[in-house]
């Protein structure tokens, strides 16, 4: 094994014998040996030569198979991410590894081969064609040589066939890898690959397809047939990879794609023809086999491979349709093949039901029919005669194929007869519940409902949901045909008696069709009359088969109302749903009740919901939903019921208050029983949040809220429930009138938790700051009396930590509110001992601080000065001592930025705040402040005076208050209310805003009083005039005029 030159000092070299021994232990059946070797394996993976050694072990056939598997798996998982590493691999080793990759063509173990395919594809992505130019030629030599053996000998050679299969699978893997490359170099490489392969691979498939097309039943038991099928299948998959990569790029003028368009069209047209041949061949072969009795292993293998091969055509067409739906219908024979697929659907439904099965040996496999229906559905919108730009006349199905080849401007359209036949087929054969559906219903009702609710995601994989989607598309694109047909059918079925299972299932299918097409039927079906005269009676029927119809009635009502085909203001809607929800007599079951709960949610959660109509049914709805949650076995069903209850609470609003106790008493038991079912617990938190929001200040749920929040934010639980727990906490505080609750847990008990999260949890910092702010709005003195120091400490820790800029600004805004909501005696000392004031000073002294953050600091300082100027002076003095600076240095930093940040204050309310704050500091008579009076402070005041004066003039013209400012004529920015608009806190914030000194204090009077007080505090008029006399006369005159106005 080669050693690394010049790397010995940084990289250890693997010992081949030790590597083999450790890998042998790692592949042992003895768990103790595996555990003992695992750590050493990880260490050896960082040694030079380990990857080459692993690959050599995997390629050595004399080594035991488990050791070879372990080696190649380790190589695949680790080496590919370090393929270009000079530390772990040399160029010589990379050459050897690439060469060894080409020795696995006759490998019999599938695991080793599959790993080799991944390895070759990943290495090729990095090395082809620069460092591995022979890759394609080597693979194609193996394919060509062994394909000649397969086609040229009567019985074939098993080892040759194996090598051919391995080579084709390897080529398919390489094509798959390069088709995912987006960079230009990779795109050019893919074009180069396709240039080399497209013609020869097409020729190979053409040769094999002619052999497959001549199959007879007796040949299915021949090994040669099975080999031909799997080889043809792999060749075609390679062709599909190339074609799908080309398809979206054919319209691009650059890149060399246009020259490949004729080949692509040739492949597509031959594929449509081959699909018809193979599909018909397969149907006839399977029918013949069914008539001849049990089949042997080789026959079943051949049928399975033929089925898979037919299915790959459908995947090809479907992917083309997904990538370019508009272009797909323009492909030659594209519409023809889609209609051929639909014809097979018709053929399947006209035969006995046992012909349709989800098995490769079925005459009509379910997956084949699903492909057919999906292709048909997606093409329908291109065939409608009523689409803008579409044809003006309808076309019969017989003329459709001929029309496409001769008319470019016209789009093919389906005839009325064709559309009506398709609708009848869907409603009578695909949409009705089948025996398997009913068995699933009876064996596990809750799981059956869960799966039914997921059908929107799974409709492409099951016949019934897929048939419903096809019907919906037909109804949308061919409304003039489908609507009258469904209307007529509805009138016929509705009047007929429904007593046996067959008639019940057929009526259920019609109700399903009506619900799916509700938007197009709302004008022709009298929904209110139907409710009153038919559905109400059917909902109360006790027939043993009627759960099928009752479940569909509930679903239909939910669908009809949620699609806004009718408003939910008919009492019969609630009468039916609430009866289905609570009925536990004969003729119903849990599926009906669960479906009714979902339908209830859909009807309540609509724009036109009328609470006055629903109010009489509210107690029953709440009671039954809670009862069902207790009865349900699966957490998924419980979660769905909780969602329904939550919507009912949200839409009921204050009317839920009489039932709040019943809801709150049921939550603890559900919560405890949920264990670690976090999704259900999260939904329960949402329910309680909605209940709190609906009750507002009348809420008395602290005994429930406090433990839920504490557990939701506890260690090990918070990772699953933190967001919902915080939402509940915030809603509770915002809708509470106090933080205390006599005789039980209170919201103030959660403040220590908020302090802890504030200092230690950066991820939740934004929401926690909002909660603390809301607590302050409820009762700031109570919070500060008990928690002032830890709260200030937490604020400082968050500000000095790794909090993002947004969170830091939020904290400073919260502190501004704090200084206004509580007296300075409650927060001043704590602010100092926590180092908050000194941190603000440090921010001001820091050259790299954000201007927006510095501006918030000035707002905070202005609020402190306005709240208590003496406290401001004490903070400056104490901070100077703490920082070992003179007070003059502290004042210099504060006043410098007070002036600098003034230009960053865009809102007049903030500029007036700065003016009021500096006026408060002026009144102290501090020489550091008065020194700034002649220039900076006077200029700042005159700027704000001008804004006030201008705004005052505007307000006087509107007969408004003389203190109304321009910014007061508009609404305060929404950010001020912090999302509290529909809570009690909104009124608190609005009252607080209305009483803000910035709004109620006349600036001119305040400044005049401040100047007078400054004159007294600085030592008298003579000393004060020494500062005033330095002012520019014009500026001084302007200021005097403003103050005298």
Short mmCIF file of C-alpha atoms in Angstrom, two decimals, residues 187-480:
data_model
loop_
_atom_site.label_atom_id
_atom_site.label_comp_id
_atom_site.label_asym_id
_atom_site.label_seq_id
_atom_site.Cartn_x
_atom_site.Cartn_y
_atom_site.Cartn_z
CA UNK A 187 -24.99 20.28 -18.03
CA UNK A 188 -22.33 20.19 -20.76
CA UNK A 189 -21.19 16.80 -19.52
CA UNK A 190 -24.75 15.47 -19.65
CA UNK A 191 -25.14 16.70 -23.22
CA UNK A 192 -21.87 14.95 -24.09
CA UNK A 193 -23.12 11.71 -22.46
CA UNK A 194 -26.43 11.83 -24.31
CA UNK A 195 -24.63 12.49 -27.60
CA UNK A 196 -22.70 9.27 -27.10
CA UNK A 197 -25.55 7.10 -25.86
CA UNK A 198 -28.90 8.13 -27.30
CA UNK A 199 -28.73 6.39 -30.67
CA UNK A 200 -27.03 3.20 -29.57
CA UNK A 201 -29.33 2.71 -26.57
CA UNK A 202 -32.39 3.33 -28.72
CA UNK A 203 -31.14 0.69 -31.16
CA UNK A 204 -30.58 -1.78 -28.32
CA UNK A 205 -34.11 -1.28 -27.05
CA UNK A 206 -35.63 -1.55 -30.51
CA UNK A 207 -33.90 -4.89 -30.96
CA UNK A 208 -35.20 -6.28 -27.67
CA UNK A 209 -38.68 -4.78 -27.94
CA UNK A 210 -39.36 -6.67 -31.15
CA UNK A 211 -38.53 -9.91 -29.31
CA UNK A 212 -40.75 -9.03 -26.35
CA UNK A 213 -43.69 -8.05 -28.55
CA UNK A 214 -43.85 -11.59 -29.95
CA UNK A 215 -44.30 -13.25 -26.57
CA UNK A 216 -46.72 -16.15 -26.23
CA UNK A 217 -48.00 -17.68 -22.96
CA UNK A 218 -45.71 -20.70 -23.15
CA UNK A 219 -42.62 -18.47 -23.44
CA UNK A 220 -43.31 -16.88 -20.05
CA UNK A 221 -41.85 -19.92 -18.27
CA UNK A 222 -38.56 -19.56 -20.17
CA UNK A 223 -35.57 -18.00 -18.38
CA UNK A 224 -34.68 -16.26 -21.64
CA UNK A 225 -37.98 -14.33 -21.53
CA UNK A 226 -37.37 -13.13 -17.99
CA UNK A 227 -33.85 -12.06 -18.97
CA UNK A 228 -35.04 -10.20 -22.06
CA UNK A 229 -37.65 -8.35 -20.04
CA UNK A 230 -35.33 -7.16 -17.30
CA UNK A 231 -32.63 -6.11 -19.76
CA UNK A 232 -35.15 -4.22 -21.92
CA UNK A 233 -36.52 -2.61 -18.80
CA UNK A 234 -33.09 -1.31 -17.74
CA UNK A 235 -32.29 -0.07 -21.24
CA UNK A 236 -35.58 1.80 -21.41
CA UNK A 237 -34.99 3.36 -17.99
CA UNK A 238 -31.71 4.77 -19.33
CA UNK A 239 -33.55 6.18 -22.33
CA UNK A 240 -36.16 7.73 -20.03
CA UNK A 241 -33.45 9.38 -17.90
CA UNK A 242 -31.99 11.05 -20.96
CA UNK A 243 -35.36 12.06 -22.42
CA UNK A 244 -36.67 13.55 -19.19
CA UNK A 245 -33.49 15.58 -18.78
CA UNK A 246 -33.83 16.89 -22.34
CA UNK A 247 -37.58 17.64 -22.25
CA UNK A 248 -37.54 20.97 -20.36
CA UNK A 249 -34.45 22.11 -22.27
CA UNK A 250 -35.56 21.50 -25.85
CA UNK A 251 -37.02 25.00 -26.12
CA UNK A 252 -33.71 26.62 -25.10
CA UNK A 253 -31.91 28.10 -28.12
CA UNK A 254 -28.46 27.55 -26.61
CA UNK A 255 -26.76 24.50 -25.22
CA UNK A 256 -26.93 22.13 -28.18
CA UNK A 257 -30.30 20.68 -27.21
CA UNK A 258 -32.16 21.38 -30.47
CA UNK A 259 -30.19 18.76 -32.40
CA UNK A 260 -31.58 16.08 -30.05
CA UNK A 261 -35.23 17.04 -30.55
CA UNK A 262 -35.83 14.61 -33.49
CA UNK A 263 -34.49 11.75 -31.36
CA UNK A 264 -36.70 12.77 -28.44
CA UNK A 265 -39.82 12.86 -30.64
CA UNK A 266 -38.88 9.51 -32.15
CA UNK A 267 -38.50 8.01 -28.69
CA UNK A 268 -41.81 9.44 -27.50
CA UNK A 269 -43.78 8.25 -30.52
CA UNK A 270 -42.23 4.81 -30.41
CA UNK A 271 -42.94 4.68 -26.66
CA UNK A 272 -46.64 5.41 -27.16
CA UNK A 273 -46.82 2.68 -29.79
CA UNK A 274 -44.83 0.23 -27.69
CA UNK A 275 -47.01 0.91 -24.63
CA UNK A 276 -50.14 -0.07 -26.55
CA UNK A 277 -48.49 -3.22 -27.83
CA UNK A 278 -47.11 -4.27 -24.46
CA UNK A 279 -50.28 -3.38 -22.57
CA UNK A 280 -52.50 -5.41 -24.87
CA UNK A 281 -49.95 -8.23 -24.89
CA UNK A 282 -49.83 -8.28 -21.12
CA UNK A 283 -53.63 -8.27 -20.73
CA UNK A 284 -53.96 -11.21 -23.11
CA UNK A 285 -51.09 -13.14 -21.49
CA UNK A 286 -52.49 -12.70 -17.99
CA UNK A 287 -55.99 -13.70 -19.11
CA UNK A 288 -54.53 -16.81 -20.73
CA UNK A 289 -52.59 -17.66 -17.58
CA UNK A 290 -55.70 -17.25 -15.42
CA UNK A 291 -57.47 -19.74 -17.62
CA UNK A 292 -54.63 -22.26 -17.54
CA UNK A 293 -54.32 -22.64 -13.77
CA UNK A 294 -51.45 -22.05 -11.31
CA UNK A 295 -48.22 -20.67 -12.81
CA UNK A 296 -44.62 -21.65 -12.02
CA UNK A 297 -41.95 -19.38 -10.52
CA UNK A 298 -40.41 -18.31 -13.83
CA UNK A 299 -43.81 -17.46 -15.30
CA UNK A 300 -44.68 -15.28 -12.32
CA UNK A 301 -41.24 -13.64 -12.56
CA UNK A 302 -41.75 -12.86 -16.24
CA UNK A 303 -45.23 -11.44 -15.62
CA UNK A 304 -43.90 -9.31 -12.77
CA UNK A 305 -41.11 -7.92 -14.98
CA UNK A 306 -43.50 -7.26 -17.83
CA UNK A 307 -45.86 -5.45 -15.44
CA UNK A 308 -43.03 -3.29 -14.12
CA UNK A 309 -41.93 -2.52 -17.65
CA UNK A 310 -45.41 -1.42 -18.71
CA UNK A 311 -45.62 0.77 -15.63
CA UNK A 312 -42.37 2.57 -16.44
CA UNK A 313 -44.01 3.91 -19.62
CA UNK A 314 -46.74 5.49 -17.53
CA UNK A 315 -44.14 7.02 -15.21
CA UNK A 316 -42.37 8.47 -18.25
CA UNK A 317 -45.55 10.03 -19.67
CA UNK A 318 -46.63 11.35 -16.26
CA UNK A 319 -43.28 13.01 -15.61
CA UNK A 320 -43.31 14.63 -19.05
CA UNK A 321 -46.79 15.92 -18.28
CA UNK A 322 -45.70 17.29 -14.91
CA UNK A 323 -42.66 19.08 -16.30
CA UNK A 324 -44.40 20.75 -19.27
CA UNK A 325 -48.19 20.25 -19.25
CA UNK A 326 -48.82 22.72 -22.09
CA UNK A 327 -46.19 21.11 -24.29
CA UNK A 328 -47.20 17.56 -23.45
CA UNK A 329 -50.54 17.82 -25.27
CA UNK A 330 -48.69 19.09 -28.34
CA UNK A 331 -46.50 16.02 -28.62
CA UNK A 332 -47.38 13.74 -31.54
CA UNK A 333 -49.56 10.85 -30.28
CA UNK A 334 -49.56 12.40 -26.78
CA UNK A 335 -53.33 12.83 -26.60
CA UNK A 336 -53.82 9.51 -28.30
CA UNK A 337 -51.91 7.63 -25.62
CA UNK A 338 -53.79 9.38 -22.78
CA UNK A 339 -57.09 8.37 -24.34
CA UNK A 340 -55.77 4.85 -24.79
CA UNK A 341 -55.06 4.77 -21.07
CA UNK A 342 -58.59 5.97 -20.32
CA UNK A 343 -59.98 3.29 -22.61
CA UNK A 344 -58.21 0.69 -20.44
CA UNK A 345 -59.95 2.20 -17.41
CA UNK A 346 -63.29 1.75 -19.16
CA UNK A 347 -62.34 -1.78 -20.18
CA UNK A 348 -61.36 -2.65 -16.61
CA UNK A 349 -64.64 -1.41 -15.12
CA UNK A 350 -66.70 -3.28 -17.72
CA UNK A 351 -65.20 -6.58 -16.61
CA UNK A 352 -65.58 -8.57 -13.40
CA UNK A 353 -64.29 -6.77 -10.26
CA UNK A 354 -61.63 -9.42 -9.65
CA UNK A 355 -59.75 -8.26 -12.75
CA UNK A 356 -58.70 -5.14 -10.80
CA UNK A 357 -56.21 -5.92 -8.04
CA UNK A 358 -53.14 -4.35 -6.50
CA UNK A 359 -50.88 -7.14 -7.71
CA UNK A 360 -48.49 -7.57 -10.68
CA UNK A 361 -50.42 -10.65 -11.83
CA UNK A 362 -53.77 -8.81 -12.04
CA UNK A 363 -55.26 -8.22 -15.45
CA UNK A 364 -55.59 -4.55 -14.57
CA UNK A 365 -53.18 -3.69 -11.77
CA UNK A 366 -54.34 -0.81 -9.56
CA UNK A 367 -51.16 1.16 -10.17
CA UNK A 368 -51.62 0.95 -13.93
CA UNK A 369 -55.19 2.25 -13.64
CA UNK A 370 -54.05 5.05 -11.34
CA UNK A 371 -51.49 6.12 -13.93
CA UNK A 372 -54.23 6.11 -16.52
CA UNK A 373 -56.62 8.20 -14.44
CA UNK A 374 -53.99 10.74 -13.39
CA UNK A 375 -52.80 11.23 -16.97
CA UNK A 376 -56.40 11.66 -18.10
CA UNK A 377 -57.21 14.11 -15.32
CA UNK A 378 -54.22 16.35 -16.00
CA UNK A 379 -54.96 16.49 -19.74
CA UNK A 380 -58.63 17.37 -19.29
CA UNK A 381 -57.99 21.08 -18.90
CA UNK A 382 -56.27 21.06 -22.30
CA UNK A 383 -59.20 19.39 -24.03
CA UNK A 384 -62.13 21.50 -22.87
CA UNK A 385 -63.97 23.32 -25.67
CA UNK A 386 -64.72 26.20 -23.31
CA UNK A 387 -61.18 27.17 -22.34
CA UNK A 388 -60.01 30.58 -23.49
CA UNK A 389 -58.12 30.10 -26.73
CA UNK A 390 -59.59 26.61 -27.13
CA UNK A 391 -61.73 25.21 -29.95
CA UNK A 392 -65.14 26.63 -30.69
CA UNK A 393 -66.81 23.33 -31.47
CA UNK A 394 -66.81 20.04 -29.67
CA UNK A 395 -65.25 16.98 -31.19
CA UNK A 396 -66.21 13.35 -30.84
CA UNK A 397 -63.71 10.96 -29.34
CA UNK A 398 -63.38 9.13 -32.63
CA UNK A 399 -62.25 12.29 -34.38
CA UNK A 400 -59.90 13.41 -31.67
CA UNK A 401 -56.76 11.67 -32.82
CA UNK A 402 -57.21 12.72 -36.46
CA UNK A 403 -57.97 16.31 -35.44
CA UNK A 404 -54.71 16.69 -33.58
CA UNK A 405 -52.56 15.80 -36.54
CA UNK A 406 -54.16 18.30 -38.89
CA UNK A 407 -55.09 21.35 -36.84
CA UNK A 408 -52.56 23.32 -34.87
CA UNK A 409 -54.81 26.16 -33.79
CA UNK A 410 -57.64 24.03 -32.50
CA UNK A 411 -57.57 22.10 -29.24
CA UNK A 412 -59.28 18.70 -29.10
CA UNK A 413 -62.47 18.54 -27.08
CA UNK A 414 -64.42 15.64 -25.63
CA UNK A 415 -67.97 15.02 -26.74
CA UNK A 416 -70.93 15.28 -24.39
CA UNK A 417 -71.53 11.56 -24.67
CA UNK A 418 -67.92 10.79 -23.71
CA UNK A 419 -68.00 13.12 -20.71
CA UNK A 420 -71.31 11.77 -19.44
CA UNK A 421 -70.13 8.17 -19.81
CA UNK A 422 -66.97 9.04 -17.89
CA UNK A 423 -68.97 10.62 -15.07
CA UNK A 424 -71.30 7.62 -14.83
CA UNK A 425 -68.32 5.27 -14.73
CA UNK A 426 -66.65 7.23 -11.95
CA UNK A 427 -69.79 7.56 -9.83
CA UNK A 428 -70.86 3.95 -10.19
CA UNK A 429 -67.54 2.08 -10.21
CA UNK A 430 -64.70 4.08 -8.64
CA UNK A 431 -66.25 6.41 -6.09
CA UNK A 432 -68.47 3.90 -4.20
CA UNK A 433 -66.99 2.29 -1.10
CA UNK A 434 -65.77 -1.22 -1.81
CA UNK A 435 -65.53 -4.29 0.39
CA UNK A 436 -61.98 -3.45 1.51
CA UNK A 437 -63.12 0.04 2.56
CA UNK A 438 -65.97 -1.36 4.63
CA UNK A 439 -63.75 -3.99 6.24
CA UNK A 440 -61.26 -1.27 7.22
CA UNK A 441 -64.11 0.81 8.60
CA UNK A 442 -65.34 -2.03 10.81
CA UNK A 443 -61.94 -3.28 11.99
CA UNK A 444 -60.42 0.08 13.00
CA UNK A 445 -62.87 3.00 12.72
CA UNK A 446 -60.54 5.71 14.00
CA UNK A 447 -57.66 4.71 11.75
CA UNK A 448 -60.08 4.57 8.80
CA UNK A 449 -61.18 8.16 9.48
CA UNK A 450 -57.54 9.21 9.84
CA UNK A 451 -56.72 7.75 6.43
CA UNK A 452 -59.79 9.32 4.85
CA UNK A 453 -58.71 12.73 6.10
CA UNK A 454 -55.32 12.25 4.46
CA UNK A 455 -56.77 11.49 1.05
CA UNK A 456 -55.93 14.96 -0.23
CA UNK A 457 -52.26 14.00 -0.05
CA UNK A 458 -52.67 10.42 -1.26
CA UNK A 459 -55.14 10.75 -4.10
CA UNK A 460 -52.63 9.70 -6.78
CA UNK A 461 -52.11 6.34 -5.05
CA UNK A 462 -55.65 5.08 -4.42
CA UNK A 463 -58.44 4.47 -6.93
CA UNK A 464 -61.36 6.02 -5.04
CA UNK A 465 -59.73 9.39 -4.19
CA UNK A 466 -58.24 9.49 -7.68
CA UNK A 467 -61.65 8.88 -9.24
CA UNK A 468 -63.05 11.74 -7.15
CA UNK A 469 -60.35 14.10 -8.46
CA UNK A 470 -61.04 13.09 -12.05
CA UNK A 471 -64.74 13.81 -11.48
CA UNK A 472 -63.91 17.23 -10.01
CA UNK A 473 -61.80 18.10 -13.05
CA UNK A 474 -64.52 16.95 -15.43
CA UNK A 475 -67.05 19.03 -13.52
CA UNK A 476 -64.81 22.07 -13.70
CA UNK A 477 -63.83 21.80 -17.35
CA UNK A 478 -67.10 20.44 -18.72
CA UNK A 479 -69.60 22.12 -16.43
CA UNK A 480 -72.31 22.36 -19.10
#
